[in-house]
Amino acid sequence: MRFLEWKSKGTGVLLMLTAVQAFDRSVFQQPMYANKSISNDSYRIRAQSPLPDATQLTQKEKQDFIKGAFMFAWEGYRAFSWGYDENRPVSNRPVNTRNGWGATIVDALDTLYLMGLTEQFNEAKDFVRTIDWKAVKPGNEEVQVFETVIRYVGGLISAYDLSGDSVFITKAVELVDLLMPAFDTPTGIPYQFVNFKTGKGVKSGFTDGASCLAELGTVQLEFTRLSQITDNWVYHRAGQRVYEAFENMRTSPHGLFTHLINPDTGKQLGNYITWGGMADSFYEYLIKQYVMSKGRDERMKDMSIAAIRSLEKHLLTSPKDHSERVLLSVLDNGVQVPVMDELACFAPGSLLLASKTIPGLKNIEDFAADLMDGCYIAWSSTRTGLAPETFGWEDSKDGHTVVGELTGRRKQLAEEAGVFPVTSSYILRPETLESLYYFYKYTGDKSYEIKAWNIFNALHVYSHSSSGFSGVQDIDSSYPTWDDRQESFFFAETFKYLYLFYDDDAAESVSFDQWVFNTEAHPFRIVDKEPPKPVEVPWFDEISDFFDKCLSFILGILFGWIGIIYKSIFG
């Protein structure tokens, strides 16, 4: 048996796994920092020794390393923060950020299942049975629809599709029914929040009442799959009504929408267009809704093609002196801005998926691959090997940047790699790994797997902390620090994509030809089940029109007599 060793130099924690089965939970029984103040020095990263190169390890050895890392973080959460949304992996403290329903547990369900961690999966399932969605604390009554759907509802549906246990669908239906008031708007475009005490939808104060593109367009996969499972098509229709509001909306460029929409009027707000934050998963779900429909949804096909062609024409760009590098700019008032979010690095994978599934898009594979390389260079060019939250480059036409004139390290990186950090933090995001996984599975090219291992190695060296993995501040600094955050998506997405590179059986069990992944990496089964068509009664419309005309005639006569009587009395 091979031993896997995880050692935290700062705390003396030693975790050894024999084939990842014999996990010693005792290392977490005594909190190192619990109930103590944390000094600034505690957030200074104590780097681990790098792991062997990908070429020096077998697939099984890499699989075991990743499962061991997952178990280290899971047991840290279990020891210090069970039932809370997140564990603070440096200070070993619980925190609620997603309404206190145990976001990490629900988000990790399918990852536990795919890793074959049966004991942990069953323990998580038992917790799910106890969740009371209405038990929100004072001041925490407003529930964000988007985050709740992709993490909680998505996690529950995926757990059901994988395990077949009805408890997950029961809890998903309970939660979605509480979210439905958000869709009670004049346009069908949802408000961003629902107040679980009043049962009413609430507009976002952060965006002055506007709904953000990503949030209003990232419920459809979940709602459609829930309708397929329950035969209650109310959920599907609510999601599709959003698309109806967009289908005939005039846009410039064609097929791309501003990042904010007025939910009451359906009008676009501002002139900021991006495939990054606040818009990203809207475009992802256009493609994936088409996949889920088994190629039947013509509206999704047309909207996907329009968005992708405009992306190709208006958003793709290359840095100055680096024409080999392809990146995804944003449009502000029609002008390209040379900046990109790591969030937008979902795009290469989704574009590749579109090229394989949507007729007429085969020719986008080359620029999708170039964009994949552009995303990866944002990681590999930094001192830590971790990506910045946002990165920029020198505009190919006039050399301008979003940070003004470049100096020092930014100038060096722009010259050498073509990109430089703008926001220099990394919060354990998975989007580049997601796209690498799509490219690896569709092409079989081992270079994508090696890049994924390099990212995992960087996580191991710089993010591994006291009881989990922490986000990193100053990713290009010689002295980076931890941010003491470990969001639930780290378990749902980052670990899942990493693991699927190295477990062929698990990957085959959720293959792209039979499953579609939501934006939180929760796989949903693709089934041949459409909503029932409305019953057509040929004579119904004629009778309805007849009665409408009769009613109008009668009301006309009635109001006419009222007018005559009024004039005769009051002159």
Coordinates of C-alpha atoms in Angstrom, one line a residue:
M1 CA 0.0 0.0 0.0
R2 CA 1.2 3.5 -0.8
F3 CA 1.1 6.0 2.0
L4 CA 0.0 9.6 1.3
E5 CA 1.4 12.2 3.5
W6 CA -0.1 15.7 4.2
K7 CA 1.9 17.7 6.6
S8 CA 1.2 21.2 7.8
K9 CA 4.5 22.7 8.9
G10 CA 3.0 25.5 10.9
T11 CA 0.8 23.3 13.1
G12 CA 2.5 20.0 13.1
V13 CA -0.6 18.2 11.8
L14 CA 0.3 15.0 10.1
L15 CA -2.3 13.1 8.1
M16 CA -1.5 9.7 6.7
L17 CA -3.8 7.7 4.5
T18 CA -3.3 4.1 3.6
A19 CA -4.9 3.8 0.2
V20 CA -7.0 6.8 1.4
Q21 CA -9.2 4.4 3.5
A22 CA -7.7 4.6 7.0
F23 CA -8.3 8.2 7.8
D24 CA -7.2 9.3 11.3
R25 CA -9.9 11.7 12.5
S26 CA -8.1 12.2 15.8
V27 CA -5.8 14.8 14.3
F28 CA -8.8 17.2 14.2
Q29 CA -10.2 16.5 17.7
Q30 CA -8.3 19.4 19.3
P31 CA -8.8 22.7 17.5
M32 CA -5.4 24.3 17.0
Y33 CA -6.8 27.9 16.9
A34 CA -10.4 27.4 18.0
N35 CA -11.7 30.2 20.4
K36 CA -8.3 32.0 20.1
S37 CA -7.5 35.2 18.5
I38 CA -5.6 34.8 15.2
S39 CA -2.5 36.8 14.6
N40 CA -1.6 38.2 11.2
D41 CA 1.3 35.8 11.2
S42 CA -1.1 32.9 11.2
Y43 CA -2.3 33.9 7.7
R44 CA 1.2 33.9 6.3
I45 CA 1.5 30.9 4.0
R46 CA 3.7 28.0 5.1
A47 CA 4.3 26.4 1.7
Q48 CA 4.3 22.6 1.3
S49 CA 6.9 20.6 -0.6
P50 CA 5.8 20.2 -4.2
L51 CA 4.2 16.9 -5.3
P52 CA 5.9 14.7 -8.0
D53 CA 5.4 15.7 -11.6
A54 CA 2.4 14.2 -13.3
T55 CA 4.6 12.0 -15.5
Q56 CA 6.2 10.4 -12.5
L57 CA 3.0 9.1 -11.0
T58 CA 0.4 6.5 -12.1
Q59 CA -3.3 7.5 -12.6
K60 CA -4.2 5.6 -9.4
E61 CA -1.5 7.5 -7.4
K62 CA -2.7 10.8 -8.7
Q63 CA -6.3 9.8 -7.9
D64 CA -5.3 8.9 -4.4
F65 CA -3.5 12.1 -3.8
I66 CA -6.6 14.1 -4.8
K67 CA -8.9 11.9 -2.8
G68 CA -6.6 12.3 0.2
A69 CA -6.6 16.1 -0.2
F70 CA -10.4 16.1 -0.4
M71 CA -10.6 13.9 2.8
F72 CA -8.3 16.3 4.6
A73 CA -10.5 19.3 3.8
W74 CA -13.7 17.3 4.4
E75 CA -12.6 16.0 7.8
G76 CA -11.5 19.5 8.8
Y77 CA -15.0 20.8 7.9
R78 CA -16.5 17.9 9.8
A79 CA -14.5 18.5 12.9
F80 CA -14.9 22.2 13.2
S81 CA -17.9 23.3 11.2
W82 CA -20.3 20.5 10.6
G83 CA -23.8 21.8 9.8
Y84 CA -22.5 25.3 9.0
D85 CA -22.1 26.5 5.5
E86 CA -18.3 26.7 5.5
N87 CA -15.2 26.0 7.5
R88 CA -12.5 28.7 8.0
P89 CA -9.5 26.5 7.2
V90 CA -6.9 28.7 8.8
S91 CA -8.7 29.7 12.0
N92 CA -10.7 26.5 12.2
R93 CA -14.0 28.3 12.8
P94 CA -17.5 27.8 11.3
V95 CA -19.3 30.4 9.3
N96 CA -22.7 30.7 7.6
T97 CA -22.6 32.5 4.3
R98 CA -25.5 30.7 2.5
N99 CA -28.4 30.9 5.0
G100 CA -27.0 28.3 7.4
W101 CA -28.3 25.1 5.8
G102 CA -24.9 23.4 5.5
A103 CA -23.9 24.5 2.0
T104 CA -20.7 22.5 2.1
I105 CA -22.5 19.3 2.9
V106 CA -25.1 19.6 0.1
D107 CA -22.7 20.9 -2.5
A108 CA -20.3 18.0 -1.8
L109 CA -22.9 15.2 -2.0
D110 CA -22.2 14.1 -5.6
T111 CA -18.4 14.4 -5.1
L112 CA -18.6 12.1 -2.1
Y113 CA -20.6 9.7 -4.2
L114 CA -18.3 9.7 -7.2
M115 CA -15.3 9.2 -5.0
G116 CA -16.9 6.1 -3.5
L117 CA -16.9 7.6 0.0
T118 CA -20.0 5.8 1.1
E119 CA -19.8 6.4 4.8
Q120 CA -19.4 10.1 4.4
F121 CA -22.1 10.2 1.7
N122 CA -24.6 8.5 4.1
E123 CA -23.7 10.8 6.9
A124 CA -24.3 13.8 4.6
K125 CA -27.6 12.3 3.5
D126 CA -28.7 11.9 7.1
F127 CA -28.0 15.6 7.6
V128 CA -30.0 16.6 4.5
R129 CA -33.1 14.9 6.1
T130 CA -32.9 17.3 9.0
I131 CA -32.7 20.6 7.0
D132 CA -35.5 23.0 7.7
W133 CA -35.4 25.6 4.8
K134 CA -37.8 27.9 6.7
A135 CA -35.5 28.0 9.7
V136 CA -33.7 31.3 8.7
K137 CA -32.3 33.5 11.4
P138 CA -33.4 37.1 11.9
G139 CA -31.5 39.3 9.5
N140 CA -31.0 36.3 7.2
E141 CA -34.5 36.0 5.8
E142 CA -33.6 37.1 2.2
V143 CA -32.5 34.1 0.2
Q144 CA -30.5 34.6 -3.0
V145 CA -32.2 32.6 -5.7
F146 CA -29.2 32.0 -8.0
E147 CA -26.8 30.7 -5.3
T148 CA -29.5 28.6 -3.7
V149 CA -30.5 27.0 -6.9
I150 CA -27.0 26.1 -8.2
R151 CA -25.6 24.9 -4.9
Y152 CA -28.5 23.5 -2.9
V153 CA -31.0 22.5 -5.5
G154 CA -28.3 21.4 -8.0
G155 CA -26.6 19.3 -5.3
L156 CA -29.8 17.6 -4.3
I157 CA -30.9 16.8 -7.9
S158 CA -27.4 15.4 -8.7
A159 CA -27.4 13.3 -5.6
Y160 CA -30.8 11.9 -6.6
D161 CA -29.7 11.2 -10.1
L162 CA -26.6 9.3 -8.9
S163 CA -28.1 7.5 -5.9
G164 CA -31.8 7.2 -6.7
D165 CA -32.7 8.2 -3.1
S166 CA -36.0 10.1 -3.0
V167 CA -35.0 12.1 0.1
F168 CA -33.0 14.4 -2.1
I169 CA -35.9 15.2 -4.5
T170 CA -38.2 15.7 -1.5
K171 CA -35.9 18.3 -0.1
A172 CA -35.3 19.9 -3.5
V173 CA -39.0 20.3 -4.1
E174 CA -39.5 21.9 -0.6
L175 CA -36.8 24.4 -1.4
V176 CA -37.8 25.3 -4.9
D177 CA -41.4 25.8 -3.9
L178 CA -40.2 28.5 -1.5
L179 CA -38.2 30.2 -4.2
M180 CA -41.0 30.4 -6.8
P181 CA -42.3 33.8 -5.6
A182 CA -39.1 35.4 -7.2
F183 CA -40.6 34.6 -10.6
D184 CA -43.9 36.4 -9.9
T185 CA -42.9 39.5 -11.9
P186 CA -44.5 41.2 -14.9
T187 CA -41.9 39.7 -17.3
G188 CA -41.2 36.4 -15.7
I189 CA -37.6 37.5 -15.1
P190 CA -37.0 36.7 -11.5
Y191 CA -36.0 39.0 -8.7
Q192 CA -32.7 38.1 -7.1
F193 CA -34.0 37.3 -3.6
V194 CA -37.0 35.8 -1.9
N195 CA -37.9 36.7 1.7
F196 CA -38.6 33.4 3.4
K197 CA -40.6 35.1 6.2
T198 CA -42.9 37.1 3.9
G199 CA -42.9 34.7 1.0
K200 CA -42.3 37.5 -1.5
G201 CA -39.7 38.2 -4.1
V202 CA -37.2 41.0 -3.4
K203 CA -35.2 43.1 -5.8
S204 CA -31.5 43.5 -5.3
G205 CA -30.3 46.6 -3.5
F206 CA -26.8 46.0 -4.7
T207 CA -27.8 46.5 -8.4
D208 CA -30.6 49.1 -7.7
G209 CA -33.3 46.6 -8.3
A210 CA -31.9 45.1 -11.5
S211 CA -31.5 41.4 -12.0
C212 CA -28.1 40.2 -13.2
L213 CA -27.8 38.2 -16.4
A214 CA -26.1 35.2 -14.9
E215 CA -28.6 34.9 -12.0
L216 CA -31.8 35.1 -14.1
G217 CA -30.5 32.7 -16.7
T218 CA -29.0 30.0 -14.4
V219 CA -32.0 28.1 -13.0
Q220 CA -33.2 26.5 -16.2
L221 CA -31.2 23.2 -16.0
E222 CA -32.2 22.7 -12.4
F223 CA -35.9 23.5 -13.0
T224 CA -36.2 21.4 -16.1
R225 CA -34.6 18.4 -14.5
L226 CA -36.8 18.8 -11.4
S227 CA -39.9 18.9 -13.6
Q228 CA -38.7 15.8 -15.5
I229 CA -38.3 13.9 -12.2
T230 CA -41.5 15.1 -10.5
D231 CA -43.8 15.5 -13.6
N232 CA -44.6 18.9 -12.3
W233 CA -43.8 21.2 -15.2
V234 CA -44.5 24.4 -13.3
Y235 CA -40.7 24.7 -12.6
H236 CA -39.8 24.2 -16.2
R237 CA -42.3 26.8 -17.4
A238 CA -41.0 29.3 -14.9
G239 CA -37.5 28.9 -16.3
Q240 CA -38.5 29.0 -19.9
R241 CA -40.6 32.2 -19.4
V242 CA -37.3 33.9 -18.8
Y243 CA -36.0 32.9 -22.2
E244 CA -39.2 34.0 -23.8
A245 CA -38.5 37.5 -22.5
F246 CA -35.1 37.4 -24.2
E247 CA -35.8 35.6 -27.4
N248 CA -36.9 38.7 -29.4
M249 CA -35.0 41.3 -27.4
R250 CA -33.0 43.6 -29.7
T251 CA -29.3 43.4 -28.9
S252 CA -26.1 44.9 -30.2
P253 CA -24.0 42.9 -30.9
H254 CA -26.6 40.4 -31.9
G255 CA -27.0 37.6 -29.3
L256 CA -25.1 39.4 -26.5
F257 CA -26.9 41.0 -23.6
T258 CA -26.0 43.7 -21.0
H259 CA -25.1 42.3 -17.6
L260 CA -28.1 43.9 -15.9
I261 CA -31.8 43.6 -16.8
N262 CA -34.8 45.4 -15.4
P263 CA -37.1 42.5 -14.2
D264 CA -40.2 44.6 -14.4
T265 CA -39.8 45.9 -17.9
G266 CA -37.4 43.4 -19.4
K267 CA -35.2 46.2 -20.7
Q268 CA -31.4 46.0 -20.8
L269 CA -29.5 48.4 -18.5
G270 CA -26.2 50.1 -19.4
N271 CA -23.8 49.0 -22.1
Y272 CA -21.5 46.6 -20.3
I273 CA -21.3 43.2 -22.1
T274 CA -19.2 40.3 -20.8
W275 CA -18.9 36.5 -20.6
G276 CA -17.4 36.9 -17.2
G277 CA -18.8 37.7 -13.8
M278 CA -22.6 38.6 -13.6
A279 CA -23.2 37.1 -17.1
D280 CA -21.1 33.9 -17.5
S281 CA -23.5 31.1 -16.7
F282 CA -26.3 32.7 -18.8
Y283 CA -24.4 31.8 -21.9
E284 CA -23.3 28.4 -20.4
Y285 CA -26.9 27.4 -19.9
L286 CA -28.0 28.4 -23.4
I287 CA -25.7 25.6 -24.6
K288 CA -26.5 23.1 -21.9
Q289 CA -30.2 23.6 -22.2
Y290 CA -29.9 22.6 -25.8
V291 CA -27.8 19.5 -24.7
M292 CA -30.4 18.6 -22.1
S293 CA -33.2 18.8 -24.7
K294 CA -31.4 16.2 -26.8
G295 CA -31.1 18.6 -29.6
R296 CA -34.8 19.5 -29.8
D297 CA -34.8 23.1 -28.4
E298 CA -34.5 25.3 -31.5
R299 CA -34.6 28.5 -29.4
M300 CA -31.6 27.4 -27.4
K301 CA -29.7 26.5 -30.5
D302 CA -30.4 29.8 -32.2
M303 CA -29.6 31.9 -29.1
S304 CA -26.3 29.8 -28.5
I305 CA -25.2 30.3 -32.1
A306 CA -25.9 34.0 -32.0
A307 CA -24.0 34.5 -28.8
I308 CA -21.0 32.5 -29.9
R309 CA -20.7 34.2 -33.3
S310 CA -20.8 37.6 -31.6
L311 CA -18.2 36.4 -29.0
E312 CA -16.0 35.4 -31.9
K313 CA -16.4 38.7 -33.7
H314 CA -16.5 41.2 -30.9
L315 CA -14.9 39.8 -27.7
L316 CA -11.9 37.6 -28.8
T317 CA -8.6 39.5 -28.8
S318 CA -4.9 39.0 -28.4
P319 CA -2.4 41.0 -26.3
K320 CA 0.1 43.3 -27.8
D321 CA 3.2 41.4 -29.1
H322 CA 1.5 38.1 -28.2
S323 CA -0.7 37.3 -31.2
E324 CA -0.5 33.6 -30.3
R325 CA -2.5 34.3 -27.1
V326 CA -6.3 34.4 -27.4
L327 CA -8.3 36.1 -24.6
L328 CA -11.8 37.2 -23.9
S329 CA -12.3 41.0 -23.5
V330 CA -15.4 42.8 -22.3
L331 CA -17.3 45.5 -24.2
D332 CA -18.0 48.8 -22.5
N333 CA -20.1 51.1 -24.7
G334 CA -19.0 49.1 -27.7
V335 CA -15.3 49.4 -26.9
Q336 CA -13.1 46.4 -26.0
V337 CA -11.6 46.5 -22.5
P338 CA -8.5 44.3 -22.1
V339 CA -9.5 42.5 -18.9
M340 CA -10.8 39.0 -18.2
D341 CA -12.2 37.1 -15.1
E342 CA -11.0 33.7 -14.2
L343 CA -14.8 33.1 -14.1
A344 CA -14.8 33.5 -17.8
C345 CA -12.5 30.5 -18.2
F346 CA -15.6 28.3 -18.2
A347 CA -15.9 29.5 -21.8
P348 CA -13.3 27.2 -23.6
G349 CA -15.0 24.1 -22.2
S350 CA -18.5 25.3 -23.0
L351 CA -17.5 26.3 -26.5
L352 CA -16.0 22.9 -27.1
L353 CA -19.2 21.3 -25.8
A354 CA -21.2 23.5 -28.2
S355 CA -18.9 22.5 -31.1
K356 CA -19.6 18.8 -30.4
T357 CA -23.4 19.1 -30.0
I358 CA -24.8 22.1 -31.9
P359 CA -24.9 21.8 -35.7
G360 CA -22.9 24.4 -37.6
L361 CA -20.4 25.2 -34.8
K362 CA -17.6 22.7 -35.6
N363 CA -15.3 25.5 -36.8
I364 CA -15.1 27.1 -33.3
E365 CA -12.9 24.3 -31.9
D366 CA -9.6 26.0 -32.8
F367 CA -10.3 29.3 -31.1
A368 CA -11.8 27.5 -28.1
A369 CA -8.4 25.6 -27.8
D370 CA -6.5 28.9 -28.1
L371 CA -8.7 30.5 -25.4
M372 CA -8.0 27.4 -23.2
D373 CA -4.3 28.1 -23.5
G374 CA -4.9 31.8 -22.7
C375 CA -6.7 30.9 -19.5
Y376 CA -4.0 28.5 -18.4
I377 CA -1.2 31.0 -18.9
A378 CA -2.9 33.2 -16.3
W379 CA -2.1 30.4 -13.8
S380 CA 1.3 29.2 -14.9
S381 CA 2.8 32.7 -15.2
T382 CA 2.4 33.7 -11.5
R383 CA 4.9 32.9 -8.8
T384 CA 2.4 30.6 -7.0
G385 CA 1.0 28.9 -10.1
L386 CA -2.4 30.1 -9.0
A387 CA -4.7 32.3 -11.1
P388 CA -5.7 35.9 -10.2
E389 CA -9.4 36.7 -9.9
T390 CA -9.0 39.0 -12.9
F391 CA -6.1 39.5 -15.3
G392 CA -5.4 42.0 -18.0
W393 CA -3.1 42.6 -20.9
E394 CA -1.9 45.4 -23.2
D395 CA -4.4 46.2 -25.9
S396 CA -3.2 45.0 -29.3
K397 CA -4.0 48.3 -31.0
D398 CA -2.7 51.0 -28.7
G399 CA -1.1 49.2 -25.8
H400 CA -3.5 50.6 -23.1
T401 CA -4.4 48.6 -20.0
V402 CA -7.1 48.7 -17.3
V403 CA -4.5 49.7 -14.7
G404 CA -2.7 52.5 -16.7
E405 CA 1.0 52.4 -17.5
L406 CA 2.7 49.1 -16.5
T407 CA 5.7 49.0 -14.2
G408 CA 7.7 46.5 -12.3
R409 CA 6.4 42.9 -12.1
R410 CA 3.2 43.6 -14.2
K411 CA 5.3 45.0 -17.0
Q412 CA 7.6 41.9 -16.8
L413 CA 4.6 39.5 -17.0
A414 CA 3.0 41.4 -19.8
E415 CA 6.2 41.2 -21.8
E416 CA 6.9 37.5 -21.0
A417 CA 3.4 35.9 -20.8
G418 CA 1.1 38.5 -22.3
V419 CA -1.1 38.7 -19.2
F420 CA -0.7 40.2 -15.7
P421 CA -2.8 40.1 -12.5
V422 CA -5.3 42.9 -12.0
T423 CA -7.0 41.5 -8.9
S424 CA -4.3 39.4 -7.3
S425 CA -6.4 37.0 -5.2
Y426 CA -7.4 33.4 -5.8
I427 CA -10.5 32.0 -4.1
L428 CA -10.2 28.4 -5.1
R429 CA -12.1 28.8 -8.3
P430 CA -12.6 25.9 -10.7
E431 CA -13.4 27.3 -14.1
T432 CA -10.0 26.6 -15.8
L433 CA -10.0 23.1 -14.4
E434 CA -13.5 22.6 -15.7
S435 CA -12.5 23.6 -19.3
L436 CA -9.3 21.5 -19.1
Y437 CA -11.5 18.5 -18.2
Y438 CA -13.8 19.1 -21.2
F439 CA -10.7 19.3 -23.5
Y440 CA -9.1 16.2 -21.9
K441 CA -12.3 14.1 -22.3
Y442 CA -13.1 15.2 -25.8
T443 CA -9.6 15.1 -27.2
G444 CA -7.7 12.6 -25.1
D445 CA -4.7 15.0 -25.2
K446 CA -2.6 14.2 -22.1
S447 CA -1.3 17.8 -22.0
Y448 CA -4.6 18.9 -20.5
E449 CA -4.3 16.4 -17.7
I450 CA -0.7 17.5 -16.9
K451 CA -2.0 21.1 -16.7
A452 CA -4.7 20.0 -14.3
W453 CA -2.1 18.3 -12.1
N454 CA 0.1 21.4 -12.1
I455 CA -2.9 23.4 -10.8
F456 CA -3.5 20.8 -8.1
N457 CA 0.2 20.9 -7.2
A458 CA 0.0 24.7 -6.8
L459 CA -3.1 24.2 -4.5
H460 CA -1.2 21.7 -2.5
V461 CA 1.8 23.9 -2.0
Y462 CA 0.1 27.2 -1.3
S463 CA -3.5 26.6 -0.2
H464 CA -3.1 23.7 2.1
S465 CA -3.7 25.1 5.6
S466 CA -4.6 24.1 9.1
S467 CA -7.9 22.2 8.4
G468 CA -8.5 22.5 4.7
F469 CA -7.5 24.6 1.8
S470 CA -7.6 28.4 1.9
G471 CA -7.9 31.0 -0.8
V472 CA -4.7 32.9 -1.4
Q473 CA -4.1 36.7 -1.5
D474 CA -1.2 38.2 -3.5
I475 CA -0.8 35.2 -5.8
D476 CA 2.2 36.7 -7.5
S477 CA 3.9 37.9 -4.3
S478 CA 7.0 36.4 -2.9
Y479 CA 5.1 36.4 0.5
P480 CA 1.5 35.4 -0.3
T481 CA -1.1 35.1 2.5
W482 CA -4.2 33.0 3.2
D483 CA -7.6 34.6 3.2
D484 CA -9.1 31.9 5.5
R485 CA -12.0 31.1 3.1
Q486 CA -13.0 27.8 1.7
E487 CA -16.3 28.1 -0.2
S488 CA -18.5 25.1 -0.8
F489 CA -17.8 25.2 -4.5
F490 CA -14.3 24.0 -3.8
F491 CA -15.8 20.6 -2.8
A492 CA -18.5 20.6 -5.5
E493 CA -16.4 21.8 -8.5
T494 CA -12.6 22.1 -8.0
F495 CA -12.2 18.7 -6.3
K496 CA -14.7 17.0 -8.6
Y497 CA -13.1 18.0 -11.8
L498 CA -9.6 17.2 -10.5
Y499 CA -10.8 13.7 -9.4
L500 CA -12.5 12.9 -12.6
F501 CA -9.3 13.3 -14.5
Y502 CA -7.9 10.3 -12.7
D503 CA -10.8 7.9 -12.1
D504 CA -12.0 6.6 -15.4
D505 CA -14.9 4.6 -13.9
A506 CA -16.3 7.7 -12.1
A507 CA -15.8 9.8 -15.3
E508 CA -17.6 7.3 -17.4
S509 CA -20.5 7.1 -15.0
V510 CA -21.2 10.8 -15.7
S511 CA -20.1 10.9 -19.3
F512 CA -21.0 13.9 -21.5
D513 CA -23.2 11.9 -23.8
Q514 CA -25.6 11.0 -21.0
W515 CA -25.1 13.8 -18.4
V516 CA -24.9 17.5 -18.4
F517 CA -23.1 19.4 -15.6
N518 CA -24.7 22.5 -14.1
T519 CA -22.6 25.6 -13.4
E520 CA -21.7 24.2 -9.9
A521 CA -20.4 20.9 -11.5
H522 CA -23.5 18.9 -10.4
P523 CA -24.1 16.3 -13.1
F524 CA -27.8 15.8 -14.2
R525 CA -29.0 12.8 -16.2
I526 CA -30.1 13.6 -19.7
V527 CA -33.4 11.8 -20.3
D528 CA -35.8 11.8 -23.3
K529 CA -38.7 13.5 -21.6
E530 CA -40.3 16.7 -22.8
P531 CA -43.0 18.8 -21.2
P532 CA -46.5 17.8 -22.2
K533 CA -48.0 19.7 -25.1
P534 CA -51.0 21.8 -24.4
V535 CA -54.3 20.2 -25.5
E536 CA -55.5 21.8 -28.7
V537 CA -59.3 22.3 -29.0
P538 CA -59.9 23.6 -32.5
W539 CA -63.1 25.4 -31.7
F540 CA -62.0 26.9 -28.4
D541 CA -60.3 30.0 -29.8
E542 CA -63.3 30.8 -32.0
I543 CA -65.8 30.6 -29.2
S544 CA -63.5 32.6 -26.9
D545 CA -63.2 35.3 -29.6
F546 CA -67.0 35.3 -30.0
F547 CA -67.6 35.8 -26.3
D548 CA -65.0 38.6 -26.2
K549 CA -66.8 40.4 -28.9
C550 CA -70.1 40.0 -27.3
L551 CA -68.8 41.3 -24.0
S552 CA -67.2 44.3 -25.7
F553 CA -70.5 45.1 -27.5
I554 CA -72.6 44.9 -24.3
L555 CA -70.1 47.0 -22.4
G556 CA -70.2 49.6 -25.2
I557 CA -74.0 49.9 -25.1
L558 CA -73.9 50.0 -21.3
F559 CA -71.4 52.9 -21.2
G560 CA -73.3 54.7 -24.0
W561 CA -76.5 54.7 -22.0
I562 CA -74.7 55.8 -18.9
G563 CA -73.3 58.7 -20.8
I564 CA -76.8 59.7 -22.1
I565 CA -78.3 59.5 -18.6
Y566 CA -75.4 61.6 -17.2
K567 CA -76.0 64.3 -19.7
S568 CA -79.7 64.4 -19.2
I569 CA -79.3 64.8 -15.5
F570 CA -76.4 67.2 -15.3
G571 CA -76.8 68.9 -18.6

